[in-house]
mmCIF file of C-alpha atoms in Angstrom:
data_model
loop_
_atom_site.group_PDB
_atom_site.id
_atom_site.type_symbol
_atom_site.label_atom_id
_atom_site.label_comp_id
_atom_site.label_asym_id
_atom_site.label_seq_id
_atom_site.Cartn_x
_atom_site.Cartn_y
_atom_site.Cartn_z
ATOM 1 C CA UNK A 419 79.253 124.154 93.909
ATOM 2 C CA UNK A 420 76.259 125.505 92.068
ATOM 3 C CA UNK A 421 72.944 126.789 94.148
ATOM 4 C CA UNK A 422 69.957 124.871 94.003
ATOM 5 C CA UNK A 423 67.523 125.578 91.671
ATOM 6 C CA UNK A 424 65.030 127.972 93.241
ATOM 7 C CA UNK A 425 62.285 128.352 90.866
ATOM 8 C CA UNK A 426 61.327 125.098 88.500
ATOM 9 C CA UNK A 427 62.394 125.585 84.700
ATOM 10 C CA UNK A 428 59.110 124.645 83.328
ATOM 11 C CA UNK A 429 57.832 127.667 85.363
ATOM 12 C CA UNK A 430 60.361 130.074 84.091
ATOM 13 C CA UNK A 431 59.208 129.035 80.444
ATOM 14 C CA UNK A 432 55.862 129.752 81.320
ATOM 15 C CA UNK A 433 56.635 132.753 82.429
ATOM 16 C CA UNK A 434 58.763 133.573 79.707
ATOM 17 C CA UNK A 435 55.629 132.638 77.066
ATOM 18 C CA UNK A 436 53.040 134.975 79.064
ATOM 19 C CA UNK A 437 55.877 137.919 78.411
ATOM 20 C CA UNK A 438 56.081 137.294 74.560
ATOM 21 C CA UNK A 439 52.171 136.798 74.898
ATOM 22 C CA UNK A 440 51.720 140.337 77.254
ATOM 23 C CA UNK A 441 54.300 141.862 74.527
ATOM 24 C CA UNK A 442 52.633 140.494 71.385
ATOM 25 C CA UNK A 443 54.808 138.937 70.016
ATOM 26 C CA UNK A 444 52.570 136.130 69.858
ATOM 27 C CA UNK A 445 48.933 137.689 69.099
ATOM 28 C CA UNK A 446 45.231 135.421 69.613
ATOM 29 C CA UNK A 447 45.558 132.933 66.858
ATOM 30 C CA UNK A 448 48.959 132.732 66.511
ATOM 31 C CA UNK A 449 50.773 129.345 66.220
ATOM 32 C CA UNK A 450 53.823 128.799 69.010
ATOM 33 C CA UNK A 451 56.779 127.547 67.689
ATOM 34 C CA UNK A 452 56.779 123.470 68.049
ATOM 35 C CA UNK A 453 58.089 121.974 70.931
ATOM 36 C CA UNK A 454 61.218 120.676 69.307
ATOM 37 C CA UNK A 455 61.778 124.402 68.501
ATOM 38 C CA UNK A 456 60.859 125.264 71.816
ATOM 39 C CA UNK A 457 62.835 122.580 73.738
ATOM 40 C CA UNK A 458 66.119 124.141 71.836
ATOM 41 C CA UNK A 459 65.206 127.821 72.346
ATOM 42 C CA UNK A 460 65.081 127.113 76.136
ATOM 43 C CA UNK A 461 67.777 124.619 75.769
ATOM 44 C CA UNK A 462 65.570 122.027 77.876
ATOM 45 C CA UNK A 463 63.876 118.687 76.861
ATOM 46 C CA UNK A 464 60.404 118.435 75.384
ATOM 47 C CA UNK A 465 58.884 117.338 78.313
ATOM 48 C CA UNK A 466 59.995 119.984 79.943
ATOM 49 C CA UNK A 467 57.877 122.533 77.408
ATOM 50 C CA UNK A 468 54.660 120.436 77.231
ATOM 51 C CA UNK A 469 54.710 121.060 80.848
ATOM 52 C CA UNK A 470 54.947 124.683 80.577
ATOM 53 C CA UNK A 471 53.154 125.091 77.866
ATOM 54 C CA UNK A 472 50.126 122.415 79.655
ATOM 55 C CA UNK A 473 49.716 125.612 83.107
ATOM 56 C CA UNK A 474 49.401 128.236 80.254
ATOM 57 C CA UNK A 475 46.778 125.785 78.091
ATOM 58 C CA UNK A 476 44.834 125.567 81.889
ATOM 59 C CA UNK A 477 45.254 129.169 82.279
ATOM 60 C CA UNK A 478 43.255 129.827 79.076
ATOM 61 C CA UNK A 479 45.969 131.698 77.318
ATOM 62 C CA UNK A 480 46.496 128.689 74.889
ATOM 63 C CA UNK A 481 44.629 125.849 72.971
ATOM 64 C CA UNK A 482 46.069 122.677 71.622
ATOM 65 C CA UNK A 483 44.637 121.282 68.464
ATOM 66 C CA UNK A 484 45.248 117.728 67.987
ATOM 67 C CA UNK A 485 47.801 117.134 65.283
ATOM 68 C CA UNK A 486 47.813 120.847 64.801
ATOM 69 C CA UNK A 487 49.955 122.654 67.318
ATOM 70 C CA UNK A 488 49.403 124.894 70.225
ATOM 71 C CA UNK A 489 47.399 128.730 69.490
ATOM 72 C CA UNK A 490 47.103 131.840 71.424
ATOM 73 C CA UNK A 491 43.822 132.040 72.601
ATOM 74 C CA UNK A 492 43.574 135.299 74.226
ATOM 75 C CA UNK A 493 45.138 138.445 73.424
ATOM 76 C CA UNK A 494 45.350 141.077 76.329
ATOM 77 C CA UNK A 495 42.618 143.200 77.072
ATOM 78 C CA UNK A 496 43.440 146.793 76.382
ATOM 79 C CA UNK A 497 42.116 149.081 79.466
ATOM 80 C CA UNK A 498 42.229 152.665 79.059
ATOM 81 C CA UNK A 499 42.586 154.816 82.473
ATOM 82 C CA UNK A 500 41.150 158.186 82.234
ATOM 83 C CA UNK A 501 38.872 160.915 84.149
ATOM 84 C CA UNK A 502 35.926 158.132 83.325
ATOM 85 C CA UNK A 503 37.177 154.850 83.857
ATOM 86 C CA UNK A 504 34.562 151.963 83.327
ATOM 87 C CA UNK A 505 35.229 148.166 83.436
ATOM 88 C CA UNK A 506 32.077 146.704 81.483
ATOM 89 C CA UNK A 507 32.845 149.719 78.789
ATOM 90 C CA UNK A 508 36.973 149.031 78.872
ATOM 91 C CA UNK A 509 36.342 145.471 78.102
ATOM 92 C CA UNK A 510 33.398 145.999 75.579
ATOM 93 C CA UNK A 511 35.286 148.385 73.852
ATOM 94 C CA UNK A 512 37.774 145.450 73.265
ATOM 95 C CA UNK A 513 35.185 143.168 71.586
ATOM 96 C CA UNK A 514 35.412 140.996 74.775
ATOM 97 C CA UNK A 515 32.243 140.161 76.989
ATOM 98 C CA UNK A 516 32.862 141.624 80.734
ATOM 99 C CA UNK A 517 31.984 139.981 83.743
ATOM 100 C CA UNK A 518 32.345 140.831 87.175
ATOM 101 C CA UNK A 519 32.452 137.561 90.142
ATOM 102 C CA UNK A 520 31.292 138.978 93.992
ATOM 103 C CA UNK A 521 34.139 137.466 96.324
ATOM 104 C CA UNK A 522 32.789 139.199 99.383
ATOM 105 C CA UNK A 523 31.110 142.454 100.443
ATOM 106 C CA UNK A 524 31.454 143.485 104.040
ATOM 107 C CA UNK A 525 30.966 146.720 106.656
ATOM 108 C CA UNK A 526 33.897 147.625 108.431
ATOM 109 C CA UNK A 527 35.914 150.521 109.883
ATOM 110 C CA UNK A 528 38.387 153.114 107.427
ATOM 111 C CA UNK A 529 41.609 152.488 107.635
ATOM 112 C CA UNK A 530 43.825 155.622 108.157
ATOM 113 C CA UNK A 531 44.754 155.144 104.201
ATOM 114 C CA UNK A 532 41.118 154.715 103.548
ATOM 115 C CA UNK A 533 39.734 157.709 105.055
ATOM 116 C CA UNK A 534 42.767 160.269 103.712
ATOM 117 C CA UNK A 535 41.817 158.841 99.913
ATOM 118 C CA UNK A 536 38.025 159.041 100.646
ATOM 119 C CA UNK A 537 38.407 162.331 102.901
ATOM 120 C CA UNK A 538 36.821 160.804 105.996
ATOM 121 C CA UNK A 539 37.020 160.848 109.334
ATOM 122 C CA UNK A 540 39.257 157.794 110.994
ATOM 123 C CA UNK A 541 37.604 154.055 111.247
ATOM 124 C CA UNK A 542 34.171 155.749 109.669
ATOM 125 C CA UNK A 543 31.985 153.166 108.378
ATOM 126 C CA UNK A 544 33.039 151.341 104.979
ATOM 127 C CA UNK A 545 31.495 149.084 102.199
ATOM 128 C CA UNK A 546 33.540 147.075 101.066
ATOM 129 C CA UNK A 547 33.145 145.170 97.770
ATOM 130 C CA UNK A 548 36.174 142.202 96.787
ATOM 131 C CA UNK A 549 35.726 140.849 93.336
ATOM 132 C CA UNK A 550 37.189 139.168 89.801
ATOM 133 C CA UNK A 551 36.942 141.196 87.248
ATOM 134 C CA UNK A 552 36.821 139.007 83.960
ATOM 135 C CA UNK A 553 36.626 138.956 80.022
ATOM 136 C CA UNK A 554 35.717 136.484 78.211
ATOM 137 C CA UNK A 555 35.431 134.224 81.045
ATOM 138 C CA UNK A 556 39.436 134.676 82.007
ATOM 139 C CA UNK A 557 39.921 136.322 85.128
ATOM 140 C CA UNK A 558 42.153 139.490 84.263
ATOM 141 C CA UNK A 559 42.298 141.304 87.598
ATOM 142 C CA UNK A 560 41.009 141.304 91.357
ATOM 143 C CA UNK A 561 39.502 144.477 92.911
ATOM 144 C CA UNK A 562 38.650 145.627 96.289
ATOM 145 C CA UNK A 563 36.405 148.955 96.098
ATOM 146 C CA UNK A 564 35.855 151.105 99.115
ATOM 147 C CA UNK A 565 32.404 152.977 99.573
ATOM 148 C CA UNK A 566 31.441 155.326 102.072
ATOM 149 C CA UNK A 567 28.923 154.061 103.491
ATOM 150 C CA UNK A 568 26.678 157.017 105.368
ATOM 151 C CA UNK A 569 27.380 159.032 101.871
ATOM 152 C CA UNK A 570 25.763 156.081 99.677
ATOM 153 C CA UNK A 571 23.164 153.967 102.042
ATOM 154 C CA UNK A 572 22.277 150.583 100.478
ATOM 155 C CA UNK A 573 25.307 150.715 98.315
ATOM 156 C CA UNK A 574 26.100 146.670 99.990
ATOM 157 C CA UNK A 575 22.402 145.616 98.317
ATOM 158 C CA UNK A 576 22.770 147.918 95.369
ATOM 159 C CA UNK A 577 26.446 145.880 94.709
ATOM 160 C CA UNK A 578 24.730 142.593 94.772
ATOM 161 C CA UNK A 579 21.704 142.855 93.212
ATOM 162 C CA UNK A 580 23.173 145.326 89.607
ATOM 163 C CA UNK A 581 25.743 144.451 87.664
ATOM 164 C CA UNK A 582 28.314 146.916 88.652
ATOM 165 C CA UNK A 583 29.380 149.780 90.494
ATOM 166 C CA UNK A 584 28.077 152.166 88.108
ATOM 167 C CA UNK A 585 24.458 150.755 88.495
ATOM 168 C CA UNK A 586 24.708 150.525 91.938
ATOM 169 C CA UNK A 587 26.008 154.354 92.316
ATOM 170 C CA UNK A 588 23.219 155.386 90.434
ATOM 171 C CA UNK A 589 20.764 153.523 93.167
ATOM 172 C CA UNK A 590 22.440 155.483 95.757
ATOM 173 C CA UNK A 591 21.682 159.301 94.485
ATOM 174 C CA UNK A 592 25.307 159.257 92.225
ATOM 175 C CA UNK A 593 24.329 159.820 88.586
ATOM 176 C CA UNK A 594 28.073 160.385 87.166
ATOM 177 C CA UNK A 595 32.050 160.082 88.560
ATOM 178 C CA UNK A 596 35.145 160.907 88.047
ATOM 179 C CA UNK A 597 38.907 159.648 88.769
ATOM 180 C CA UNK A 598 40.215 162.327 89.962
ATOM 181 C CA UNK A 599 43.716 160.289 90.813
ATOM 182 C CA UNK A 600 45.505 156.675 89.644
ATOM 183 C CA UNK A 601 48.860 155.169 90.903
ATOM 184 C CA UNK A 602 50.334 152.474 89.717
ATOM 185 C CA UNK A 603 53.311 150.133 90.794
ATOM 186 C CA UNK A 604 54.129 146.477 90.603
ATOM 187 C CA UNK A 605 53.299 143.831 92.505
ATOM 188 C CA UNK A 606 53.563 139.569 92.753
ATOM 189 C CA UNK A 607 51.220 137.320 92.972
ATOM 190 C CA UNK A 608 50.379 135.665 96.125
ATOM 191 C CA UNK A 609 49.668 132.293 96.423
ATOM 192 C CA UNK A 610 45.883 133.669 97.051
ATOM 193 C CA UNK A 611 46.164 136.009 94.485
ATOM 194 C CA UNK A 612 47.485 133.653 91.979
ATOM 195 C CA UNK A 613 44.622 130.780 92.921
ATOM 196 C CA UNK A 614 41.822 133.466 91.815
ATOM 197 C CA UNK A 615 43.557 134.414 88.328
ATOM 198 C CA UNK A 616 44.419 131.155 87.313
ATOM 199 C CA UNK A 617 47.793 132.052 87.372
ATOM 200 C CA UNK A 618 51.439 131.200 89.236
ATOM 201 C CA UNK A 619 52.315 132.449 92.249
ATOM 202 C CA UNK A 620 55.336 135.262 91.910
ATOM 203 C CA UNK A 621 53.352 136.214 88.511
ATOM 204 C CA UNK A 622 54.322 139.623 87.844
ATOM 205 C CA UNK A 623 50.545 141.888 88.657
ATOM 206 C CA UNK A 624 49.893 145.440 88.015
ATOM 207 C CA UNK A 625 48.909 146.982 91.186
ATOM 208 C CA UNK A 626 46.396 150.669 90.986
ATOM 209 C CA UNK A 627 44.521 152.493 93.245
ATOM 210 C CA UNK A 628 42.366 155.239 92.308
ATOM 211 C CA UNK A 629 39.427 157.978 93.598
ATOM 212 C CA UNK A 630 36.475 158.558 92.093
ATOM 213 C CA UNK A 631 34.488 161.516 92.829
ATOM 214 C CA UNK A 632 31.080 162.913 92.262
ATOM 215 C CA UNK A 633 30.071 165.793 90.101
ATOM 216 C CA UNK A 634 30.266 168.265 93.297
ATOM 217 C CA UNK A 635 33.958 166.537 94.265
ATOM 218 C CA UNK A 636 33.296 164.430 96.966
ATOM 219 C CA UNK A 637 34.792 161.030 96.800
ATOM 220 C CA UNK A 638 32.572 157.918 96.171
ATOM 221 C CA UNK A 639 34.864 155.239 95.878
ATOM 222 C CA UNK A 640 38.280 154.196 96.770
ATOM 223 C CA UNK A 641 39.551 151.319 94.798
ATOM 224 C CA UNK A 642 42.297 148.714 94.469
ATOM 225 C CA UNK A 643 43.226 146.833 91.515
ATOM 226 C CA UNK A 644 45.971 143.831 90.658
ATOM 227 C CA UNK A 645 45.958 142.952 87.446
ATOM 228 C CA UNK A 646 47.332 140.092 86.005
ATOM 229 C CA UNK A 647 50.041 141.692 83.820
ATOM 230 C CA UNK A 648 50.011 139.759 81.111
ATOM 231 C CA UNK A 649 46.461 139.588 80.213
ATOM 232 C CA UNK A 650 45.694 143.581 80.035
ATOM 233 C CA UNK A 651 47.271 146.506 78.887
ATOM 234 C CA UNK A 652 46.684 149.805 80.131
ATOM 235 C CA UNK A 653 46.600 152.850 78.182
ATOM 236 C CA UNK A 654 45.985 156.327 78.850
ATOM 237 C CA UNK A 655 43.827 158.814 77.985
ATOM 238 C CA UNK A 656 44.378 162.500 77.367
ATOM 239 C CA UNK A 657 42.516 165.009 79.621
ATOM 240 C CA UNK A 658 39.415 165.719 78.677
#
């Protein structure tokens, strides 16, 4: 007796598509195969692939054109992580038009991760800025950035009122930073997670955390990253 079916098969095609997509193998403006060709690749009925191929079309990663077929709309956003990494220039740089969405900014305590990355003293006093980081109107990641808030007073308002954390450091007294440290490791997407990228839940995210310091070394910001894994690529710089 065979076990159930965990995971729908229209899902695993989908899945299967945003890989060749992520890999390009299928660049923007490329034609997928048909569906018939589809439907035998997968070895699955053609209802089956309009289905999968219908979540990747709401996604944004595809367009159908009546009579014409199905094209890659977007191809993944190359996103270079060096000593100076910046989102609006990452995405520019790509010939895309960056975008960032406020989700929520709050005050609360450190967390004993928090302070170690940020070198502060347990539960001080945090801003706290949770976001969608998009290009070209797709959501390609979700961010949660970590400010000390006695070092950088008015950083909350600053967030809300430029259009990034650049800007706003420079409000606060920080003219130039530095990532001084990046780790990165894989992660899947929540059902929360997955709601704010347009994406399924389980999809396969890039997960980074990094600290940025000032030109005298202090840390400014700690930050947390999960990107959707097959809308960017990441790349990385040599040392300066």
């Amino acid at each position: 007796m065979t076990a159930p079916r965990k995971t729908p098969i229209w899902k695993e095609i989908s899945r299967a598509l945003r890989a060749d997509i992520a890999e390009k193998i299928y660049t923007e403006g490329d034609k997928l195969p048909t569906e018939a060709e589809l439907a035998a690749r997968f070895g699955v009925n053609r209802h089956t692939v309009r289905h999968a191929l219908k979540s990747l079309i709401e996604d944004g990663l595809l367009r159908s054109r009546r009579g014409a077929g199905v094209y890659v709309t977007a191809a993944p956003t190359d996103y270079p992580i060096g000593r100076r990494v910046r989102f609006h220039q990452n995405v520019l740089a790509g010939g895309q038009t960056p975008q960032k969405r406020i989700l929520h900014i709050d005050h609360r305590p450190a967390s004993d991760g928090e302070a170690q990355a940020l070198n502060l003293p347990l539960r001080a006093p945090l801003v706290v800025y949770h976001g969608i980081s998009l290009a070209d109107d797709h959501p390609i990641a979700l961010f949660s950035s970590h400010f000390p808030a006695e070092l950088l007073p008015g950083m909350a308002d600053a967030l809300r009122e430029t259009s990034g954390v650049t800007e706003a450091l420079k409000r606060c007294g920080v003219s130039d930073y530095t990532r001084i440290s990046t780790r990165i490791s894989a992660r899947i997407a929540t059902a929360t997670q997955a709601n704010h990228l347009h994406t399924q839940e389980g999809a396969a995210l890039i997960y980074t955390t990094g600290v940025n310091v000032d030109p005298d070394g202090t840390p400014v910001e700690f930050g947390q990253t999960w990107f959707a894994a097959d809308r960017v690529t990441l790349t990385f710089d040599s040392p300066d």
